[in-house]
Short mmCIF file of C-alpha atoms and ligand atoms in Angstrom, two decimals:
data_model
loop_
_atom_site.label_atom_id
_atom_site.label_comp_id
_atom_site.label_asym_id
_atom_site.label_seq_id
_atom_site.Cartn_x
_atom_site.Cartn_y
_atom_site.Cartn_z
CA UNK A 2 43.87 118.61 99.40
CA UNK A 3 44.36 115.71 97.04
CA UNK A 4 41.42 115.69 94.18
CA UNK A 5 40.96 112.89 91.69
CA UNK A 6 40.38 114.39 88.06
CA UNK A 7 38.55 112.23 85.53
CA UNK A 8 39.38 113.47 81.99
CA UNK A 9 36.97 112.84 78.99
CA UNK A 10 38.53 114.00 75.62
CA UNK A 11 35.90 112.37 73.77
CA UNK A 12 35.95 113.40 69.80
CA UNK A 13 37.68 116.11 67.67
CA UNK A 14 39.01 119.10 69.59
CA UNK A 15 37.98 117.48 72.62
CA UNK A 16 41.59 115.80 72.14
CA UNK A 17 43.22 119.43 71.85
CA UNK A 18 41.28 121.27 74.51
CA UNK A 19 41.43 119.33 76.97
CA UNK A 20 45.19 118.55 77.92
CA UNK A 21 45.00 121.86 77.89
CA UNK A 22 42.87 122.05 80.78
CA UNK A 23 45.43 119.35 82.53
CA UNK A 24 48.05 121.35 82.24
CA UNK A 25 46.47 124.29 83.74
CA UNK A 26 45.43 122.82 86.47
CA UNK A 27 49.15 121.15 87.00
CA UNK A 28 50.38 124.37 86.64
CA UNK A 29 49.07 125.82 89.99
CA UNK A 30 51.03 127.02 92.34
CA UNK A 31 52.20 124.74 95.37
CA UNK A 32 51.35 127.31 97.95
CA UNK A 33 47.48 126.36 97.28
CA UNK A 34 47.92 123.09 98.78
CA UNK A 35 46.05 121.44 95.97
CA UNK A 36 47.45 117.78 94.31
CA UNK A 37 46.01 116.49 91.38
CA UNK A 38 45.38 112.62 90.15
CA UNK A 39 44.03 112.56 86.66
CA UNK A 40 42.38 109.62 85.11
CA UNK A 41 41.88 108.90 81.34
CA UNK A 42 38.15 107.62 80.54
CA UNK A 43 36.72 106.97 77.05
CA UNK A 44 33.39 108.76 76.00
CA UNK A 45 31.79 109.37 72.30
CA UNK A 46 31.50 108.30 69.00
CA UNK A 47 35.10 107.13 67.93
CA UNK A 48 34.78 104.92 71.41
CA UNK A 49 31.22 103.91 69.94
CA UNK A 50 32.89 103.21 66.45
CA UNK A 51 35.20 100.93 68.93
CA UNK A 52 33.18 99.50 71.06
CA UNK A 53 29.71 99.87 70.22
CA UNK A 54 28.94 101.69 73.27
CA UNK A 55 29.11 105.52 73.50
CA UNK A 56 29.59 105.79 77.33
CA UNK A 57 31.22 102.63 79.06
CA UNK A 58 30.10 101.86 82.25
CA UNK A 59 33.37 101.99 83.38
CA UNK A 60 33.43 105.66 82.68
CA UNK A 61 30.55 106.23 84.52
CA UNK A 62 31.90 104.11 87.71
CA UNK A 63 35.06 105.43 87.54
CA UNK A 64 33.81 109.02 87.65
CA UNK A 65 30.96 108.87 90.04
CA UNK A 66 34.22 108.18 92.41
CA UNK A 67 36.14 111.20 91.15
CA UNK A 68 35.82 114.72 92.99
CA UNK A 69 35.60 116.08 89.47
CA UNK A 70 35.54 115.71 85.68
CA UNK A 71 36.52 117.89 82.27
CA UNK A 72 34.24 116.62 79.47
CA UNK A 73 35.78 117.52 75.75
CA UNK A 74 32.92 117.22 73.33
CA UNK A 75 31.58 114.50 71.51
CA UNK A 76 30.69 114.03 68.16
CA UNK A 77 27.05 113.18 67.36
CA UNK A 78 25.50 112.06 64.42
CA UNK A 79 22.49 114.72 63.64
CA UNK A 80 20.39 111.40 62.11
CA UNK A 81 19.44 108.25 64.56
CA UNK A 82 22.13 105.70 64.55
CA UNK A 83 20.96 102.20 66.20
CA UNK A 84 22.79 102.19 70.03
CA UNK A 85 24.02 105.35 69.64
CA UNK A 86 22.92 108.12 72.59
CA UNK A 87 25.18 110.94 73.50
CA UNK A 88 26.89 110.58 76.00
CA UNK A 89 27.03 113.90 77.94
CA UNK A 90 23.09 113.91 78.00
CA UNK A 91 23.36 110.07 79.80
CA UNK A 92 26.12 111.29 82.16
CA UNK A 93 24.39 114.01 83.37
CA UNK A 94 21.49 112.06 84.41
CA UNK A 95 23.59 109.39 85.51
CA UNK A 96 25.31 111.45 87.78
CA UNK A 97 22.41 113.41 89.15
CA UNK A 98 24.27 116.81 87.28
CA UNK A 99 20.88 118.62 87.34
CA UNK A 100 22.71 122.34 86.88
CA UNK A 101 24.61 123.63 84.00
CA UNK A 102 25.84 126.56 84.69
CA UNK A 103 27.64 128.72 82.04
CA UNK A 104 29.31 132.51 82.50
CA UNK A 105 29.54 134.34 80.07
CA UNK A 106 32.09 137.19 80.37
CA UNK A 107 33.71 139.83 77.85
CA UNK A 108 37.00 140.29 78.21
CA UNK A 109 37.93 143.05 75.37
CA UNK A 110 36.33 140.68 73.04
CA UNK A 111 32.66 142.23 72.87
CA UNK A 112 31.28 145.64 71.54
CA UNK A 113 29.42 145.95 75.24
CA UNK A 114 30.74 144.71 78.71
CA UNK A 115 29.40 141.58 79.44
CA UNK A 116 28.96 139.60 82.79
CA UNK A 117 26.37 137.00 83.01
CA UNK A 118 25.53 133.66 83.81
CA UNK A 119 22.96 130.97 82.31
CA UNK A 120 21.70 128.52 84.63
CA UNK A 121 20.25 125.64 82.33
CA UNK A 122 18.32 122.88 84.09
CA UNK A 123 20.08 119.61 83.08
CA UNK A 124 17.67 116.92 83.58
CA UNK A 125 14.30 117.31 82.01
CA UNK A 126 12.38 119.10 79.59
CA UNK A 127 12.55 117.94 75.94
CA UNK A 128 15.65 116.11 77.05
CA UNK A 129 14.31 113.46 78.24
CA UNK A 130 14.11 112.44 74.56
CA UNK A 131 10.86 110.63 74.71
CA UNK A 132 9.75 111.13 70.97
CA UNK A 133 7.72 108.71 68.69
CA UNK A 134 6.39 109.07 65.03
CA UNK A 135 3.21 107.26 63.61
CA UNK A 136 1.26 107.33 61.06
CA UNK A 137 -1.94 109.27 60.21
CA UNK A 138 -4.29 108.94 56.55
CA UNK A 139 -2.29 112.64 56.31
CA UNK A 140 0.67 112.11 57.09
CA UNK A 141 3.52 110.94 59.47
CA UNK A 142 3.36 113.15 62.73
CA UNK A 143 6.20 113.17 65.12
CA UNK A 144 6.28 113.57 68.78
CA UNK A 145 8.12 114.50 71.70
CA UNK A 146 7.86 114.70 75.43
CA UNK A 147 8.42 117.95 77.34
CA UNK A 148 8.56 117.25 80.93
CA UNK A 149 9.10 119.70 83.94
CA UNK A 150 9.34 119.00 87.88
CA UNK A 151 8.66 121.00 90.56
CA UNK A 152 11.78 119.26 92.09
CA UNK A 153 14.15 120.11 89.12
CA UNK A 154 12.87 123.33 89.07
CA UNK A 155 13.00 124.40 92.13
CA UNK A 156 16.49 122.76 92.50
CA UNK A 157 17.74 124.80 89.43
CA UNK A 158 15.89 128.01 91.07
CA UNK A 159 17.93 127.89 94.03
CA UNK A 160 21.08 127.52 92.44
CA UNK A 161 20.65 130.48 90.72
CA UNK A 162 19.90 132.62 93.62
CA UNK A 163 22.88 130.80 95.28
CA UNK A 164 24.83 131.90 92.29
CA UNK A 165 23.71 135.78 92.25
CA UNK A 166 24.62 135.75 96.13
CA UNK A 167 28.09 133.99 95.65
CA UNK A 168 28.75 136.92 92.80
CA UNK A 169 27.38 139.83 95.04
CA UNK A 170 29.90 138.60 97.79
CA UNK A 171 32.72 138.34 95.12
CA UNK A 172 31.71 142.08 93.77
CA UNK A 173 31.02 143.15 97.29
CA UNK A 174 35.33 142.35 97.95
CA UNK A 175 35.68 145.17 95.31
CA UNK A 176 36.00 143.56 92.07
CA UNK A 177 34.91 145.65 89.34
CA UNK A 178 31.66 145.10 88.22
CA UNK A 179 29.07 146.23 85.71
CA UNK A 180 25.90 145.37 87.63
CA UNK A 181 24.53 146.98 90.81
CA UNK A 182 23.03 144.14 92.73
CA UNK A 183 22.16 140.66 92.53
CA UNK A 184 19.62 139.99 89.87
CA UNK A 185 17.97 136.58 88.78
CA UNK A 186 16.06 136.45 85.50
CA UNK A 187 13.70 133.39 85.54
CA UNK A 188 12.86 132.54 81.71
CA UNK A 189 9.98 130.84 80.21
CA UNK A 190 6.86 130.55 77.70
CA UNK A 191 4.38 129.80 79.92
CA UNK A 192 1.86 132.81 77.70
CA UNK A 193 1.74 129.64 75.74
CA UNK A 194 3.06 126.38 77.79
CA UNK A 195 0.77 127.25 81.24
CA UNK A 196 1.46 123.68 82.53
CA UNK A 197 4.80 123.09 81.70
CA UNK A 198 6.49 126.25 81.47
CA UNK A 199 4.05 127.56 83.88
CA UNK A 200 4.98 125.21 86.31
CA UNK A 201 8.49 126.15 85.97
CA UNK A 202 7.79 129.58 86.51
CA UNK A 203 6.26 129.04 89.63
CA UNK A 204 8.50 126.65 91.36
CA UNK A 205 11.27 128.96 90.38
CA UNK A 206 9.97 132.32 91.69
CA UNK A 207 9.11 130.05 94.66
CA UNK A 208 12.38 129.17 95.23
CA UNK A 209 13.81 132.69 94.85
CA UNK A 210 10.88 134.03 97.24
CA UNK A 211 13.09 132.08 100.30
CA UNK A 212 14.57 134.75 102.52
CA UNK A 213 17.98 133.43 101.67
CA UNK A 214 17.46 135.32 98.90
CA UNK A 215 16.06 138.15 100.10
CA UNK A 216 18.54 140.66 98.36
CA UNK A 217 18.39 139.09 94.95
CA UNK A 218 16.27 140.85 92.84
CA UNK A 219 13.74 138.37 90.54
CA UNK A 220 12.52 139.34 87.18
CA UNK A 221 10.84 137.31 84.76
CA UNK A 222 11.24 137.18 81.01
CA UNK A 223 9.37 135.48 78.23
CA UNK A 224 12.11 133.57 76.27
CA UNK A 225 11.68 135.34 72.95
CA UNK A 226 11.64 138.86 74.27
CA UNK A 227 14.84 137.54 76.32
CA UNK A 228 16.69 136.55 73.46
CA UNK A 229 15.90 139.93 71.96
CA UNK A 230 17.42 142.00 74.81
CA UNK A 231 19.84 139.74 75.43
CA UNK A 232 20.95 140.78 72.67
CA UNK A 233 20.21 144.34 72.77
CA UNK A 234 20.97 144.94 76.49
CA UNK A 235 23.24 141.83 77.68
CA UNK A 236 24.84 143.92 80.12
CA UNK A 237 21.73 144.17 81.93
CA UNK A 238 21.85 140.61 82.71
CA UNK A 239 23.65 138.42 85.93
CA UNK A 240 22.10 135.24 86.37
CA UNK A 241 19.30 133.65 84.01
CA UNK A 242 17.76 130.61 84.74
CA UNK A 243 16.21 128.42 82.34
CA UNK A 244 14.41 125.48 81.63
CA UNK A 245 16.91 122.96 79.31
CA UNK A 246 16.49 123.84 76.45
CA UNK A 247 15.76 127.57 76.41
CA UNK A 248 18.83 127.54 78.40
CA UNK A 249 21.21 125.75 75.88
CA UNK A 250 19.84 128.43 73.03
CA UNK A 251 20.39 131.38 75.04
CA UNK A 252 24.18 129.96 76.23
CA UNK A 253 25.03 129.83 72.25
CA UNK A 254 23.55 133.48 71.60
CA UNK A 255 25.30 134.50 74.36
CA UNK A 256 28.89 133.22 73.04
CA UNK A 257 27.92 134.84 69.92
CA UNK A 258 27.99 138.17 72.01
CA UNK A 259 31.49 137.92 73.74
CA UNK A 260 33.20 136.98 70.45
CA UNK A 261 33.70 133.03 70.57
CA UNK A 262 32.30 129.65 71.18
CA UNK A 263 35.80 128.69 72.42
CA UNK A 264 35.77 131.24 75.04
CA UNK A 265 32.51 129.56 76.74
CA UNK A 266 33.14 127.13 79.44
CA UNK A 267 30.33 125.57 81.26
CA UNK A 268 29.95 123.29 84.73
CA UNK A 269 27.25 120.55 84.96
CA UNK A 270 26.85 120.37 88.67
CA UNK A 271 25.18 118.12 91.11
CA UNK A 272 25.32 117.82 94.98
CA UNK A 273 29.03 116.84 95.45
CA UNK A 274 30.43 116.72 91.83
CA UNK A 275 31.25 119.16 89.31
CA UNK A 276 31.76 118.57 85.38
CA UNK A 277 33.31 120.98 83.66
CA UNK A 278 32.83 121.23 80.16
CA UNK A 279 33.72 123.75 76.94
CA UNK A 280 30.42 125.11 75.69
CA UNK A 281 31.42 123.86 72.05
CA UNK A 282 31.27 120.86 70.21
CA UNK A 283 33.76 119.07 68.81
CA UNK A 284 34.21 121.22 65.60
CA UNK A 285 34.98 118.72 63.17
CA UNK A 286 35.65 122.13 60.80
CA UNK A 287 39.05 122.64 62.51
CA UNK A 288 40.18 119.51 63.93
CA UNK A 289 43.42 118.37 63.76
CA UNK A 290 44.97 122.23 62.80
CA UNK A 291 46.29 123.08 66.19
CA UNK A 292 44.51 126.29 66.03
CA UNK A 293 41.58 125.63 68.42
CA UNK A 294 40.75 127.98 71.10
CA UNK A 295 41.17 126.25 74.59
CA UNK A 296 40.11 129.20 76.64
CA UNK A 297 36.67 127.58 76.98
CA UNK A 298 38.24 124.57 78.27
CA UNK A 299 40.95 126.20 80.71
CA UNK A 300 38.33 128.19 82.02
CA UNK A 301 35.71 125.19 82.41
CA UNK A 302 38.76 123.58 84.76
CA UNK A 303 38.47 126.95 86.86
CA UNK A 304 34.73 126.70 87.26
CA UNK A 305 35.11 122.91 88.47
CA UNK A 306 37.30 124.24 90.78
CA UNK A 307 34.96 126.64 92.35
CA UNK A 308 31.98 124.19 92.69
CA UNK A 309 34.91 122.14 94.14
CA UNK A 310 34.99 125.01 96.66
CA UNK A 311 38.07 125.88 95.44
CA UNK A 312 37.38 129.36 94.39
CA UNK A 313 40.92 130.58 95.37
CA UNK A 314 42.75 128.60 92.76
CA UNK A 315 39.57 128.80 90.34
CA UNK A 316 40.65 132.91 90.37
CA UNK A 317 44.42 132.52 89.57
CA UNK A 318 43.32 130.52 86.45
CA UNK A 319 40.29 133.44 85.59
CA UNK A 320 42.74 135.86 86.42
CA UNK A 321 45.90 134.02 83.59
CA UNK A 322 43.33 134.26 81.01
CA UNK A 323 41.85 137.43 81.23
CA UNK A 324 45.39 138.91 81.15
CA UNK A 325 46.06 136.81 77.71
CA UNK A 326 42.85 138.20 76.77
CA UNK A 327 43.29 141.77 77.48
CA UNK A 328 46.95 141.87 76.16
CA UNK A 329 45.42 140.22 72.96
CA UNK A 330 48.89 139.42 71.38
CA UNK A 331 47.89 135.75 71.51
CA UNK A 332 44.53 134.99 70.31
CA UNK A 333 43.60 131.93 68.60
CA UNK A 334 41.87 132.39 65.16
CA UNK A 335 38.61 132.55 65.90
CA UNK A 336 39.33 135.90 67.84
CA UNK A 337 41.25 137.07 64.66
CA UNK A 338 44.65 136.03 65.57
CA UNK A 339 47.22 133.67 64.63
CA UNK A 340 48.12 131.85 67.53
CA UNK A 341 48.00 128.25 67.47
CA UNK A 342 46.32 126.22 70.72
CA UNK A 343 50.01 125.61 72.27
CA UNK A 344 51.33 129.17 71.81
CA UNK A 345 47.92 130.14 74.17
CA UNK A 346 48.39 127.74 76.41
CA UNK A 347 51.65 128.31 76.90
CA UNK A 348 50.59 132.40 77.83
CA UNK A 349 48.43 131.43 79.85
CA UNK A 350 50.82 128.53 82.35
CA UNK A 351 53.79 131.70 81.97
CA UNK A 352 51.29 133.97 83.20
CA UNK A 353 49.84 131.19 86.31
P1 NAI B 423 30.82 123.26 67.34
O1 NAI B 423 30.71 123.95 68.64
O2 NAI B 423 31.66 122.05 67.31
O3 NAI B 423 31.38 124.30 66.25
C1 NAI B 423 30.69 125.48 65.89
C2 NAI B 423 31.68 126.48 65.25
O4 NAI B 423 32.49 127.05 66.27
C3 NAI B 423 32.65 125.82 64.29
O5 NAI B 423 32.90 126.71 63.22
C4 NAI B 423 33.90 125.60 65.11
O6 NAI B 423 35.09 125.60 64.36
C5 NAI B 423 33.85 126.79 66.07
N1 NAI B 423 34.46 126.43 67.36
C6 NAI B 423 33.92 125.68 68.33
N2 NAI B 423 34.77 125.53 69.36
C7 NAI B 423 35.89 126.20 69.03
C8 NAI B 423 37.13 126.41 69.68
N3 NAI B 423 37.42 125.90 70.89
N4 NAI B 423 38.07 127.15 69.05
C9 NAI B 423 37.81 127.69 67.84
N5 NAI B 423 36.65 127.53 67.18
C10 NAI B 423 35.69 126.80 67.76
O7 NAI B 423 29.34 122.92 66.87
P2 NAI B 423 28.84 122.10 65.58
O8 NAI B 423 29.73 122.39 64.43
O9 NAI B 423 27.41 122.39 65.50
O10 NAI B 423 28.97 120.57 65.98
C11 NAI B 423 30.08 119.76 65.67
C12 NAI B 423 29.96 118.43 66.39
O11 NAI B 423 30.03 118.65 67.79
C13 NAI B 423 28.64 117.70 66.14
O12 NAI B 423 28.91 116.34 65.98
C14 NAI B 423 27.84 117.96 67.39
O13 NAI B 423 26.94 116.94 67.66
C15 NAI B 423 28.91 118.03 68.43
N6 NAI B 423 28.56 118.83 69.62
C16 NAI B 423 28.90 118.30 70.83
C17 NAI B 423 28.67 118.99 71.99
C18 NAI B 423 29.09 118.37 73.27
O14 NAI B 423 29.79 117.39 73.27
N7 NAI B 423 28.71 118.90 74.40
C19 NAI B 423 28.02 120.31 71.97
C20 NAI B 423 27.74 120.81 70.65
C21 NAI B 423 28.00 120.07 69.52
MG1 MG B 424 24.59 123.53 73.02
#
């Protein structure tokens, strides 16, 4: 099978991570069947610098006729500039992404077994970055738009229970697991957002009330008491779904628990194409030093892969990285080794 690859460094360790990703992907063996074209797109603020557009239609174009995509990260700047929009937020709407999915996994990097994964809605919700600010005799007063669907939400809702079935079958072939059986947690604030978050609520345990789903357990959690056993109890967790921005919190909280940012990867996922993308940002902080982690990356390739339905080849890479992991002779320095990017990567192709 011949898949087209469009690659988006965009800004700082985007550049680092996501060769990285390439290579890995190169790196699979022939007996798969799988062939590779990549193609080099521009996306973020050095192209806006350039350009004066963050996200050039031809990126968009070029992708929307790709199978699949790795996203770096993009710098933005945390004040307005005039023209400037981030670009990942356009693309996924662009590209009718409306899932981001992110597993989080511990792999002798956390104090408690971890095995979860965050289903953020992609679309809506304060997202849609409707805001103004006026005026009052007090004051100025700024405001912004949260917006939910029924659509988006139940769209988001049935990913996730897709999601907890696809990981029962997966645990069902006897991989080792820390959870019993399929479990969706549907988070929200609708005690104090009825309409919004309410709606959410009920489109999702809608969705999960199908009898597709009829062996995934459904629980529902407000969002502050589910950051608080998140982190308390996170191995009680397998698939959370969230409204957007709930969903990008928890994600970072969770990272926090397995040990690293740059261990995160995430998909943004739509009907027929799947995005994958490191949780992090571009981290100005250590660009430039060789020494970021590209774990997150590598294993966003392996998750494109699987919403590719290529889960096969998605496990080989899963399976490199874990065994770097567990070994722990190579870690990068935000696990508290010394390894530079390359030395990783290169443990992880010798071990593909
Ligand atoms: P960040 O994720 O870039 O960095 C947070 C911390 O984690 C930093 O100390 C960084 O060194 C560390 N870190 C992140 N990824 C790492 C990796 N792979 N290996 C080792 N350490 C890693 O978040 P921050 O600092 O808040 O944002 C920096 C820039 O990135 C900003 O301009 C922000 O707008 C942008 N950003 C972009 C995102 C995207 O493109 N999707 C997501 C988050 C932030
Ligand atoms: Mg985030």
């Amino acid at each position: 099978r011949a898949l087209t690859i469009g690659l988006i460094p965009g800004d700082g360790i985007g550049k680092e991570v996501i060769p990285a990703g390439r290579r890995v992907l190169e790196a699979l063996p022939a007996s798969l069947g799988l062939k590779f074209d990549f193609i080099d797109l521009k996306a973020g603020w050095e192209t806006f610098e350039q350009t004066g557009v963050a996200l050039p239609e031809e990126t968009v174009q070029t992708l929307s006729s790709c199978n699949g995509g790795l996203f770096g990260a993009v710098s933005s700047p945390t004040t307005a500039v005039k023209g400037y929009s981030s670009p990942i937020v356009a693309l996924r709407k662009r590209l009718a992404l409306y899932a981001n999915v992110r597993p989080v996994k511990s792999v002798a990097t956390a104090a408690k077994p971890i095995d979860m994964v965050i289903v953020r809605e992609n679309t809506e919700d304060l997202y849609v970055k409707e805001e103004k600010t006026y005026d009052t005799p007090e004051g100025k007063v700024a405001e912004a738009i949260k917006r939910i669907s029924e659509r988006a939400s139940t769209n988001i809702a049935t990913i996730a229970g897709e999601i907890a079935l696809r990981r029962q079958k997966i645990r069902a072939s006897g991989a080792p697991s820390i959870h019993k059986g399929p479990l969706v947690t549907v988070t929200h604030k609708s005690n104090v957002l009825s309409q919004t978050d309410g709606l959410f609520r009920t489109a999702a345990k809608a969705a999960l009330a199908d009898p597709r789903f009829s062996s995934v357990a459904v629980e529902e959690q407000i969002v502050d008491s589910m950051v608080y056993k998140l982190f308390r109890q996170p191995e009680a967790y397998d698939v959370i779904v969230a409204p957007n921005l709930y969903g990008d919190i928890l994600s970072d909280g969770a990272a926090a628990l397995v040990g690293s940012l740059g261990l995160v990867p995430s998909a943004n996922v739509g009907k027929t194409f799947a995005l994958g993308e490191p949780c992090h940002g571009s981290a100005p902080d250590i660009q430039g030093q060789g020494i970021s982690n590209p774990i997150a990356t590598i294993r966003s390739a392996a998750l494109m892969l699987e919403f590719l339905d290529e889960e096969e080849a998605a496990a080989k890479i899963y399976a490199a990285v874990d065994a770097n992991l567990e070994e722990g002779k190579l870690l990068s320095p935000d696990l508290g080794g010394t390894a530079k990017t390359e030395e990783v990567v290169q443990d992880i192709l010798r071990r593909l």
